Short mmCIF file of C-alpha atoms in Angstrom, two decimals:
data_model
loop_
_atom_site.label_atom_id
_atom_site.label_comp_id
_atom_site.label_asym_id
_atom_site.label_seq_id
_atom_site.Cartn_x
_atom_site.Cartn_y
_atom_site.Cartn_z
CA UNK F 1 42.15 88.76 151.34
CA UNK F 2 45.51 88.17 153.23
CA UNK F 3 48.46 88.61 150.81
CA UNK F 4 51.65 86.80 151.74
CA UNK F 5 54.82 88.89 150.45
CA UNK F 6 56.92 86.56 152.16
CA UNK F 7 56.32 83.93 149.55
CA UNK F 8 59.04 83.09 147.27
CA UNK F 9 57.97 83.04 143.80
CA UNK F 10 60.80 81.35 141.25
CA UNK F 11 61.43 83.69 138.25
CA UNK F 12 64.32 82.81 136.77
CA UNK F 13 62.41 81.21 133.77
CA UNK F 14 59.54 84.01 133.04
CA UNK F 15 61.60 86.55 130.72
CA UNK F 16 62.39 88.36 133.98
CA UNK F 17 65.36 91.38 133.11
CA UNK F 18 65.54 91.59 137.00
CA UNK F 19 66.36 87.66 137.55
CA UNK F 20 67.61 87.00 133.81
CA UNK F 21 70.61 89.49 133.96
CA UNK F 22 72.86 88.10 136.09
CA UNK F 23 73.13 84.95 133.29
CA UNK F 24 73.50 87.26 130.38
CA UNK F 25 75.89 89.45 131.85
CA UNK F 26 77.80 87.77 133.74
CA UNK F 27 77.67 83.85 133.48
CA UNK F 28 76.48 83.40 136.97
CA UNK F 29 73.22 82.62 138.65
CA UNK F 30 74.13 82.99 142.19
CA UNK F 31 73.84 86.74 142.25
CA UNK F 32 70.82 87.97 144.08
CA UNK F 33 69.43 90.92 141.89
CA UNK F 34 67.84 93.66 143.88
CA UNK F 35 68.37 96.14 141.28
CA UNK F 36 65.73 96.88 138.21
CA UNK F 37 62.16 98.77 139.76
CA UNK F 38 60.31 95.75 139.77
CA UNK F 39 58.98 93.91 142.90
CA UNK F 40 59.14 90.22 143.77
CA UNK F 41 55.74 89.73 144.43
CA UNK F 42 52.52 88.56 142.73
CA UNK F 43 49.88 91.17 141.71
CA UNK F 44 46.74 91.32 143.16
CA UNK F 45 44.32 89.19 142.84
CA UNK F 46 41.35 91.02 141.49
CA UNK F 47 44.19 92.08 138.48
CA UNK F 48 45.15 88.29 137.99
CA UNK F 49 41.38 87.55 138.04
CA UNK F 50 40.70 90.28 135.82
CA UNK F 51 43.63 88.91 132.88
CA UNK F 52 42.43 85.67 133.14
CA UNK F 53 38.47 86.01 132.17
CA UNK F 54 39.99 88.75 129.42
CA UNK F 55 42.12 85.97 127.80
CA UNK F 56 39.49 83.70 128.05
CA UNK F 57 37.65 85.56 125.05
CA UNK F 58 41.07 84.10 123.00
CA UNK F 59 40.71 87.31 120.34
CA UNK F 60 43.35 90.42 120.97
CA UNK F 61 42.68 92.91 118.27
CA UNK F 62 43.17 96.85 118.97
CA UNK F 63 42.12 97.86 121.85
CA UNK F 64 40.13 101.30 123.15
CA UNK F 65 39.53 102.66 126.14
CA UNK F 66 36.42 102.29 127.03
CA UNK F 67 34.22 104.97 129.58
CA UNK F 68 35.51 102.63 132.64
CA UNK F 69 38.99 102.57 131.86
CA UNK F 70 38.66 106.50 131.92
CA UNK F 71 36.22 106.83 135.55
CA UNK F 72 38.87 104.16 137.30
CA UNK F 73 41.19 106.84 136.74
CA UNK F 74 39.36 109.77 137.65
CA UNK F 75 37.92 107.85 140.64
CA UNK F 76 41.73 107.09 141.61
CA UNK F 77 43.18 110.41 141.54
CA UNK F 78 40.20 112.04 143.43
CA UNK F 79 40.59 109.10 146.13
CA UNK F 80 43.85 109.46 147.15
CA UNK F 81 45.28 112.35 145.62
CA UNK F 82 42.22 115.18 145.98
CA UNK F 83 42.60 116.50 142.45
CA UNK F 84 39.14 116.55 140.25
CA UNK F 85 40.40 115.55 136.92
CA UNK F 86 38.18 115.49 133.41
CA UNK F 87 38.18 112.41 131.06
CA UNK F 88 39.26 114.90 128.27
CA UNK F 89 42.53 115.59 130.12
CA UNK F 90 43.77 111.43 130.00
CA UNK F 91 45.57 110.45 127.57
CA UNK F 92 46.60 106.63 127.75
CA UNK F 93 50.39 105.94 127.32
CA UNK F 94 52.16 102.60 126.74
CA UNK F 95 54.66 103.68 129.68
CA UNK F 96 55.71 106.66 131.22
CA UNK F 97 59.33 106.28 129.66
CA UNK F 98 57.74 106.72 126.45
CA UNK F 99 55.61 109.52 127.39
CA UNK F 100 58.51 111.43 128.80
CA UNK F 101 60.36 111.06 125.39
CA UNK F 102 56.71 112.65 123.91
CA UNK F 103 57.20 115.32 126.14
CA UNK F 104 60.68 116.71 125.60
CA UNK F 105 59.98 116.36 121.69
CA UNK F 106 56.40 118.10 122.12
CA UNK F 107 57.89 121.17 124.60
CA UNK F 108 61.30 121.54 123.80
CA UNK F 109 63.34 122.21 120.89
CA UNK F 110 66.33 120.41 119.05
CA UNK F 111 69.32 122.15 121.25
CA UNK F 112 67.00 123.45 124.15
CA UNK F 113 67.69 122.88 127.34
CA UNK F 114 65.58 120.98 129.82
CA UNK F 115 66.02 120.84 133.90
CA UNK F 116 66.30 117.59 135.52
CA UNK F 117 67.29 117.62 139.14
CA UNK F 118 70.09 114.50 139.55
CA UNK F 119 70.61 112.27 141.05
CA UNK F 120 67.17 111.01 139.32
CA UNK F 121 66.13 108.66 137.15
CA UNK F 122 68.50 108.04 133.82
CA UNK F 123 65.90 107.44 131.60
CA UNK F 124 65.36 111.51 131.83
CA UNK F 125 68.49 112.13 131.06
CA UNK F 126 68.03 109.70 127.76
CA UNK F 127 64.80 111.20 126.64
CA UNK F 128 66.67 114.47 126.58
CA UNK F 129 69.55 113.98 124.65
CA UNK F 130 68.06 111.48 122.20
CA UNK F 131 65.72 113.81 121.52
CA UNK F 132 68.60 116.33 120.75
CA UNK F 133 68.42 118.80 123.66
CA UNK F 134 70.74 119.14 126.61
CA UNK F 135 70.72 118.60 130.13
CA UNK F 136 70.47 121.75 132.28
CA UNK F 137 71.02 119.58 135.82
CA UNK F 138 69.47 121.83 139.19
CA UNK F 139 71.43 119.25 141.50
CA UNK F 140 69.93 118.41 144.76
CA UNK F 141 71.25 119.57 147.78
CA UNK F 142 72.72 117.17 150.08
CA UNK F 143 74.01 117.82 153.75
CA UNK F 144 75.06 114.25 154.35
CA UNK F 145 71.10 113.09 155.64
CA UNK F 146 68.54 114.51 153.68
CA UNK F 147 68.08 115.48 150.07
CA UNK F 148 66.50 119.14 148.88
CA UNK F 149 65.92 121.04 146.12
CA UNK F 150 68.16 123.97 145.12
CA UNK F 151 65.97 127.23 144.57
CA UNK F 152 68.80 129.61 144.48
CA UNK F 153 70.84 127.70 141.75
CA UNK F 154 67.41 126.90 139.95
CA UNK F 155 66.78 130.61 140.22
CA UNK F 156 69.95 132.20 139.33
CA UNK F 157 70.09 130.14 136.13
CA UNK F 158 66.40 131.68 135.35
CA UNK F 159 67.84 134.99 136.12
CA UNK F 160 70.57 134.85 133.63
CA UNK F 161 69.16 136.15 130.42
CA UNK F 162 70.95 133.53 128.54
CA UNK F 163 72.73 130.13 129.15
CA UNK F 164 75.45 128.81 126.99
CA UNK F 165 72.72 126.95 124.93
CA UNK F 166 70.39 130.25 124.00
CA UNK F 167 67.35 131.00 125.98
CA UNK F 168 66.67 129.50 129.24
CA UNK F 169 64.86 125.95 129.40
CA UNK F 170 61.11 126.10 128.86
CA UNK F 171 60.87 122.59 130.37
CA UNK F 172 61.73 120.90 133.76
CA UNK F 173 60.78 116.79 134.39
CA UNK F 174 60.17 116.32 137.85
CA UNK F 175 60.27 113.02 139.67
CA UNK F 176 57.87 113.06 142.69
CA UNK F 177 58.15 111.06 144.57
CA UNK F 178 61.74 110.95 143.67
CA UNK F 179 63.65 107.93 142.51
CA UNK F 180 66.35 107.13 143.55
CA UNK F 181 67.11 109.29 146.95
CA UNK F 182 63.44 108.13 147.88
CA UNK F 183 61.86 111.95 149.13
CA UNK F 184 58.33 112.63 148.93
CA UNK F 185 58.06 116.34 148.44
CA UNK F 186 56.02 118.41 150.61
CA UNK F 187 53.55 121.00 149.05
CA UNK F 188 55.25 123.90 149.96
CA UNK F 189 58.17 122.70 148.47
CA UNK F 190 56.72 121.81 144.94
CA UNK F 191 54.78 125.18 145.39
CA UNK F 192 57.97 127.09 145.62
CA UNK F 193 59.20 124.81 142.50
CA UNK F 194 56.28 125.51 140.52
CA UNK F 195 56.34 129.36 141.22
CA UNK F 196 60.03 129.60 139.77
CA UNK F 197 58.71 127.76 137.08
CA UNK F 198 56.01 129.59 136.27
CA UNK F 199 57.55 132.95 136.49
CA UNK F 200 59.70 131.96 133.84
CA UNK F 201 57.04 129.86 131.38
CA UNK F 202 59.00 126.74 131.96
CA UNK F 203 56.54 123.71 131.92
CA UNK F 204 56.54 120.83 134.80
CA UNK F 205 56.16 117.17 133.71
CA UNK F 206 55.73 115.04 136.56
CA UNK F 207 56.80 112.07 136.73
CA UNK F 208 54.32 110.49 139.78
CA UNK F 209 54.83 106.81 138.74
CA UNK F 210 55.66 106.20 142.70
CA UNK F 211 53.32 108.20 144.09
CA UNK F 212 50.92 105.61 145.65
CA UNK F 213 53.97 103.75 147.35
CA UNK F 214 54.60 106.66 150.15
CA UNK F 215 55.16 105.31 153.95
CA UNK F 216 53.30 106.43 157.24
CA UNK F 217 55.04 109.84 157.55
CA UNK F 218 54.85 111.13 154.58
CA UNK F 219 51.81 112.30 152.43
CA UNK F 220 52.06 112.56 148.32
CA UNK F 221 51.34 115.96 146.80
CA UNK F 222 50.38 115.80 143.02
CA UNK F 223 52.43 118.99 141.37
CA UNK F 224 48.98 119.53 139.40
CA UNK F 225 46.25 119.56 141.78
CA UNK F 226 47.83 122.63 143.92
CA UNK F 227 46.33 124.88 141.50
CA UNK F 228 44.87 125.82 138.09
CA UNK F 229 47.89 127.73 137.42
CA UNK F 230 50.45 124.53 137.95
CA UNK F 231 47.74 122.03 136.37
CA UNK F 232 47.21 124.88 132.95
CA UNK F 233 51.21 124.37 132.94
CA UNK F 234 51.99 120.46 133.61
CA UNK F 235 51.93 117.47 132.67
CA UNK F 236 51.51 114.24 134.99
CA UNK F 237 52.33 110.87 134.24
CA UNK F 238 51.12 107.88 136.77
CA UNK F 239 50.81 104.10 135.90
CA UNK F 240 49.59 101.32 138.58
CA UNK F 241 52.74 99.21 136.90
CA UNK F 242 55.37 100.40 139.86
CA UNK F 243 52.51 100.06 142.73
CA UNK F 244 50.74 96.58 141.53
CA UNK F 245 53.87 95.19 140.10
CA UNK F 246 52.38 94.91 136.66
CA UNK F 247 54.96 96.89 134.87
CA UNK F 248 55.76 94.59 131.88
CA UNK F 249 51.99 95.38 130.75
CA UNK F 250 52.99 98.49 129.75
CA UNK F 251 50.22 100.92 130.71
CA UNK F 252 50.17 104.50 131.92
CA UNK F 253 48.42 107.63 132.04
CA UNK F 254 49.24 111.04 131.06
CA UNK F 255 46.73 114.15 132.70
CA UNK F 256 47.16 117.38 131.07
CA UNK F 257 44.55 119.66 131.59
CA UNK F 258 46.14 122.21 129.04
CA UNK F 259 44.34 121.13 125.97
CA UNK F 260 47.51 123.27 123.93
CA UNK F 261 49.86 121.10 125.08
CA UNK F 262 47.63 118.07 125.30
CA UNK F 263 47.52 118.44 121.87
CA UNK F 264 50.98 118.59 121.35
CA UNK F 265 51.84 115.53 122.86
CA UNK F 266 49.37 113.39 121.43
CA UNK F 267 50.73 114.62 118.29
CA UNK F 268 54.65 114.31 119.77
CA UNK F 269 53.62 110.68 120.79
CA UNK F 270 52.57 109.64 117.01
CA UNK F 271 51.91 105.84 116.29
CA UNK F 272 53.41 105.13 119.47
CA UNK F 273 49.93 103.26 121.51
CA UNK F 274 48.31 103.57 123.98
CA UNK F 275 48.85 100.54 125.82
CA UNK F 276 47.59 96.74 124.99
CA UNK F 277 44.30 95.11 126.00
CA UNK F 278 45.99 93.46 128.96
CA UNK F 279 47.35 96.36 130.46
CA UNK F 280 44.02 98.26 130.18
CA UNK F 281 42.22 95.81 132.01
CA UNK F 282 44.83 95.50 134.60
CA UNK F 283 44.71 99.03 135.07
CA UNK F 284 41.26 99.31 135.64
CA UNK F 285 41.03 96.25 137.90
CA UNK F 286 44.20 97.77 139.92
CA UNK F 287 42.15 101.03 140.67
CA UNK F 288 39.40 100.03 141.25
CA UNK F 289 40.00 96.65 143.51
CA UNK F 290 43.76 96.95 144.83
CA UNK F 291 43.64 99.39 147.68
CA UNK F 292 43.12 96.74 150.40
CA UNK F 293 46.93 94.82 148.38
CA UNK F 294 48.19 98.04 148.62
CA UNK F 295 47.68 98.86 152.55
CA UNK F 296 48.88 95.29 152.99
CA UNK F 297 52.08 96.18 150.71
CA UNK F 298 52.97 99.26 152.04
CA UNK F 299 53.04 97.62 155.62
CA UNK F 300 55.40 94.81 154.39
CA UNK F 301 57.77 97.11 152.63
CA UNK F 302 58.24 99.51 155.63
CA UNK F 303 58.65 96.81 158.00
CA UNK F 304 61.23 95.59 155.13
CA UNK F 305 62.83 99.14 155.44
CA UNK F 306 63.11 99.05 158.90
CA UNK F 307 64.79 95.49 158.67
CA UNK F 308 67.06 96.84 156.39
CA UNK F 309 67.69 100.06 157.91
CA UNK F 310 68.12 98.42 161.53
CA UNK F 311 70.72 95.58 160.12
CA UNK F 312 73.26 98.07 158.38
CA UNK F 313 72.74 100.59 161.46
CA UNK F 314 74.33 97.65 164.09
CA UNK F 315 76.18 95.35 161.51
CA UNK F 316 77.52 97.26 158.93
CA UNK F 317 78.18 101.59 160.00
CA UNK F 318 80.40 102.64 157.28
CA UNK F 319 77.29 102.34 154.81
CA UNK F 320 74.55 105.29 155.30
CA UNK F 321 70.72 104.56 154.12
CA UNK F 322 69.25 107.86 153.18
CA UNK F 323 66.07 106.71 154.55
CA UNK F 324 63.08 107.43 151.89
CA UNK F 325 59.94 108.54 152.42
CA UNK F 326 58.58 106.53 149.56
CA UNK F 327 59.23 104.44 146.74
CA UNK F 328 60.44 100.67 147.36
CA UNK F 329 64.10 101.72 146.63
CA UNK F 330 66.47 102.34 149.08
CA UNK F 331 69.11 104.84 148.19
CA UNK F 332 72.76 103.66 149.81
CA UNK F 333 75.88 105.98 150.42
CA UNK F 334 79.09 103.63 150.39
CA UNK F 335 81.65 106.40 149.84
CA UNK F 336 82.99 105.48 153.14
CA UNK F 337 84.07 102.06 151.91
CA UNK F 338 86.95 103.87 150.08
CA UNK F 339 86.20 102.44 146.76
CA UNK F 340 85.81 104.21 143.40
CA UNK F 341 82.93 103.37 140.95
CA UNK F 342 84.60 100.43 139.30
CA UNK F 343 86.07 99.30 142.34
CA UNK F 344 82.65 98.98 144.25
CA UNK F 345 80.59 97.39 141.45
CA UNK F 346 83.14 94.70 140.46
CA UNK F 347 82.94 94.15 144.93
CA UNK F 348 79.32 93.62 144.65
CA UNK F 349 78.80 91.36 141.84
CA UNK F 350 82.12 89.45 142.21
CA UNK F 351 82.58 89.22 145.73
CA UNK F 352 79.39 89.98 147.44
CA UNK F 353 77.56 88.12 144.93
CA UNK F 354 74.37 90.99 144.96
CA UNK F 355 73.33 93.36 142.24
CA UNK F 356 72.32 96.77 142.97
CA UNK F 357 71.87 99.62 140.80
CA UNK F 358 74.56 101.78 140.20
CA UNK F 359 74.47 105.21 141.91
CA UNK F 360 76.50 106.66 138.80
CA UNK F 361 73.78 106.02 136.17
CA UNK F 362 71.94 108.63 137.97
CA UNK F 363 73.68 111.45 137.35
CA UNK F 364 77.39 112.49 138.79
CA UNK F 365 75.93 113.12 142.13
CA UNK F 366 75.40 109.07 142.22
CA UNK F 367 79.20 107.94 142.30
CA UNK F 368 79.13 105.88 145.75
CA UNK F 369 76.31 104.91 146.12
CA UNK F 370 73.73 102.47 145.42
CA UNK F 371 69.88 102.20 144.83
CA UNK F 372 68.63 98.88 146.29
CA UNK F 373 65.39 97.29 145.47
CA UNK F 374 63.62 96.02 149.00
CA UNK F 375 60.36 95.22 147.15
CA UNK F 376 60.88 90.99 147.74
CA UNK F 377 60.60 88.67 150.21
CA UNK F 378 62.14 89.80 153.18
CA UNK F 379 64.01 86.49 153.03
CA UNK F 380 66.13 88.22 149.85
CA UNK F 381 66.95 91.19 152.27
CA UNK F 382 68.28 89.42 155.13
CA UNK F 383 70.26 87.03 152.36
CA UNK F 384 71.98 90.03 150.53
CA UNK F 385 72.94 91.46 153.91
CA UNK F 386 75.09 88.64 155.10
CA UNK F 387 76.22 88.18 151.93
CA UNK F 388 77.41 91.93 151.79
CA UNK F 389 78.37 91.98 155.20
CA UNK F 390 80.70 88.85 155.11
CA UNK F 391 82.37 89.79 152.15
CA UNK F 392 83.14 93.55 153.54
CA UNK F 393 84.70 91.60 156.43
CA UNK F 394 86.77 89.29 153.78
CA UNK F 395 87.93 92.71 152.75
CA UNK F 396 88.55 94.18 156.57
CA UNK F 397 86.31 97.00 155.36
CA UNK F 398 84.01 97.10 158.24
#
């Protein structure tokens, strides 16, 4: 079928963080939110199909996972991603969030270390230190265009017998593709990750959650499938939440091939489930039925990127789009604006009447900039750009 993501869909009154915010946190609800990793458009319909004749039944007791939960899984990952996976290996997760705060308590010990490469995603940051470790941050480069990773700093902290903390980190969370700067890495480069990482027994867990959302130039690389040595040493979270838009059913997938430290988690995770009868069916339905949505989205969104990308390029040149190779968020450099942290984010919400995500939240690195959320109607886009552009000129930024 022919999906249109140029429909407008009203959520203000569906429990929606993304549209609900702006009332809770600021008394207004004429700020267009384009911030939280949610998209503005339906699911697909073989998902909504699939919830419906499940809550027809009208009985919601404790789910399992039954044999074709586990095959729309394996199927999945050896579709698109060319990485033979067991049903032993999955283990199902009520979000990857929670699975990453599993992992740091199942590999790494109260005042560890644990490498993160910022800017990323905060949440990795949180797991760390609520779980009582510390942040051990291998930066990514950044020459003003293009993000990469930092061997020789990664490497020379491996090299140094001991950190402040003790004993090097035995643990690095990776976020491929990355959010928020948006790169898909290439398999050399995670191969030259995973060798530093392996040299010095320090586990990967990759964070894939984006992986399916990757635009026409790029190609994803799961860390796990480039070989037995990475998979025996990794684990990889993915969820159909990010690339369906069904993320408030809270379902996600953990492969570990390591049965060691599959054990560990499972035993790290604890009562925490697995996930609740809705999500299970919508993840199953999602694999198996939503590839012909998903061509269809990824069209829309990187003819949405190009909109967006083509409209700051001629109308507004002091901002810089680091233009991503993935992921529906669009990471925004606004140093050249001239305004610090505070200054910027009271601009936005107060002035040009948008909210964006902070680029501080992700890590130092972030101050300036912005992540932007282009998965909506394009009709949001082209609304948030006037908006930002006219009140830039109220300001004689531009």
């Amino acid at each position: 079928m022919k999906y249109d993501f140029n429909k407008i869909i009203e959520r203000k009154k569906t429990d929606s963080i993304k549209w609900n915010f702006n009332k809770n946190e600021f008394n207004a609800e004429d700020i267009l939110p384009m911030w939280v990793a949610d998209m503005d458009f339906p699911c697909p319909e073989p998902v909504a199909e699939a919830i419906k004749k499940r809550a027809e039944h009208t009985v919601f007791g404790y789910p399992i996972e039954l044999d074709s939960c586990y095959e729309a899984v394996i199927e999945k990952v050896k579709r698109d991603y060319r990485w033979k996976i067991e049903k032993d290996w999955i283990v199902f997760c009520d979000g990857v969030v929670g699975g990453l705060y599993a992992s740091v308590k199942a590999f790494a010990q109260k005042g560890e270390e644990v490498i993160i490469q910022e800017p990323v995603f905060h949440h990795f940051r949180s797991a760390i230190e609520d779980n009582n470790c510390y942040v051990k941050n291998n930066e990514l480069s950044f020459d003003g265009e293009n993000y990469t990773m930092n061997y020789e700093d990664l490497k020379n902290y491996f090299h140094d017998s001991k950190t402040l903390m003790g004993n090097h980190a035995k643990m690095m969370i990776l976020s491929s593709p990355h959010n928020p700067v948006g790169r898909v890495w290439s398999k050399d480069e995670l191969m030259k990750l995973g060798e530093i990482c392996l040299e010095n027994n320090c586990v990967i867990i990759s964070d894939e959650i984006h992986c399916d959302v990757v635009f026409k130039r790029s190609q994803h690389t799961t860390f796990a499938s480039i070989s037995e040595e990475f998979a025996n040493h990794s684990v990889t979270f993915i969820a159909p939440g990010k690339t369906f838009n069904i993320s408030g059913l809270g379902e996600a997938v953990a492969i570990i091939p390591n049965k060691d430290m599959r054990d560990k988690f499972i035993a790290a995770r604890g009562a925490v489930g697995s996930g609740n009868v809705f999500g299970k069916v919508a993840l199953e339905a999602a694999y198996i039925d939503g590839e012909e949505y998903l061509l269809q989205l990824k069209e829309y969104l990187e003819d949405n990127l190009n909109y967006f990308i083509n409209h700051i390029e001629k109308k507004i040149p002091k901002l810089k789009v680091i233009r991503p190779e993935g992921t529906f968020l669009v990471w925004v450099d606004m140093r050249e604006l001239g305004l610090n942290n505070h200054e910027l984010n009271e601009f936005l919400v107060k002035e040009a009447k948008v909210k964006f995500n902070d680029g501080a939240i992700f890590g130092r690195a972030g101050e300036g900039f912005q992540r932007i959320n282009i998965g909506c109607p394009r009709i949001y886009i082209k609304e948030a750009l006037i908006r930002l552009e006219m009140a830039l000129r109220n300001r004689s930024l531009l």
